[in-house]
């Protein structure tokens, strides 16, 4: 079963888990996070916990915009969820679904 964004039409399938996996790979590489780091998970605040600094945040935004071909607006970047991988994944999935529904 796919983890999709609630409230979107069934034909607009956006797999949040797949987005989270992609972001986790990027964040682990960018933040040089060891696979054995017990404190790292998809719910941890990447910035408060020190996994990403300001430059890492810019790289993350650039990665998201290039990888998913969307532009994050100020609302997305200021969203309280834009701190954890799960939160960012949800924001990206919602933006992708909205972009997909506008293309129809």
XYZ file of C-alpha atoms in Angstrom:
104
model
C 0.000 0.000 0.000
C 1.339 3.421 -0.904
C 1.640 6.164 1.655
C -0.163 8.935 -0.219
C -1.155 12.480 0.662
C -4.579 12.623 2.313
C -7.264 14.704 0.696
C -5.940 14.371 -2.845
C -7.744 12.648 -5.699
C -6.900 8.953 -5.987
C -5.385 9.479 -9.447
C -2.849 11.876 -7.919
C -0.484 9.346 -6.383
C 2.473 10.778 -4.541
C 4.476 8.287 -2.524
C 5.606 10.078 0.644
C 7.739 7.104 1.710
C 9.674 7.191 -1.553
C 10.281 10.925 -1.120
C 11.438 10.370 2.478
C 13.866 7.658 1.376
C 15.364 9.977 -1.223
C 15.679 12.827 1.265
C 17.217 10.590 3.913
C 19.936 9.447 1.510
C 20.700 13.074 0.646
C 20.676 14.299 4.259
C 22.906 11.441 5.446
C 25.447 12.280 2.728
C 25.241 16.058 3.196
C 25.435 15.861 6.986
C 27.948 13.001 6.956
C 25.656 11.020 9.221
C 26.848 7.536 10.053
C 24.408 4.660 9.558
C 24.970 3.736 13.195
C 23.912 7.127 14.582
C 21.273 6.131 17.141
C 19.855 9.655 17.430
C 19.165 10.111 13.727
C 15.700 9.255 12.411
C 13.110 10.724 10.078
C 11.335 12.591 12.872
C 14.350 14.364 14.401
C 14.678 18.107 13.782
C 17.638 18.210 11.398
C 18.567 21.753 12.301
C 18.091 21.735 16.088
C 19.981 18.436 16.321
C 22.830 19.854 14.244
C 22.579 17.418 11.350
C 22.335 20.282 8.855
C 23.785 23.777 9.130
C 22.770 26.795 7.043
C 24.824 25.703 4.044
C 23.446 22.171 4.323
C 19.945 23.646 4.395
C 20.606 25.548 1.173
C 21.941 22.357 -0.410
C 18.825 20.493 0.757
C 16.514 23.095 -0.783
C 18.487 23.002 -4.025
C 18.361 19.190 -4.023
C 14.588 19.171 -3.512
C 13.998 21.732 -6.251
C 16.219 19.897 -8.736
C 15.252 16.329 -7.839
C 11.509 16.912 -7.715
C 11.399 19.774 -10.225
C 9.453 22.171 -8.064
C 10.073 25.515 -6.435
C 9.557 25.727 -2.702
C 7.755 28.915 -1.728
C 8.112 30.866 1.513
C 5.125 29.078 3.035
C 6.758 25.690 2.478
C 10.108 26.840 3.848
C 8.442 28.443 6.885
C 6.229 25.454 7.583
C 6.932 23.996 11.045
C 7.230 20.584 9.365
C 10.244 21.755 7.385
C 12.595 20.463 10.045
C 12.378 16.707 9.821
C 12.629 14.322 6.914
C 9.039 13.174 7.445
C 7.785 16.757 7.582
C 9.739 17.834 4.519
C 8.555 14.746 2.640
C 4.950 15.638 3.364
C 5.515 19.233 2.196
C 7.183 18.019 -1.006
C 4.449 15.439 -1.669
C 1.732 18.049 -1.201
C 3.536 20.469 -3.538
C 4.015 17.750 -6.161
C 0.370 16.738 -5.973
C -0.760 20.359 -6.260
C 1.538 20.870 -9.256
C 0.164 17.692 -10.826
C -3.439 18.761 -10.373
C -2.716 22.182 -11.919
C -1.271 20.493 -15.018
C -4.573 18.801 -15.797
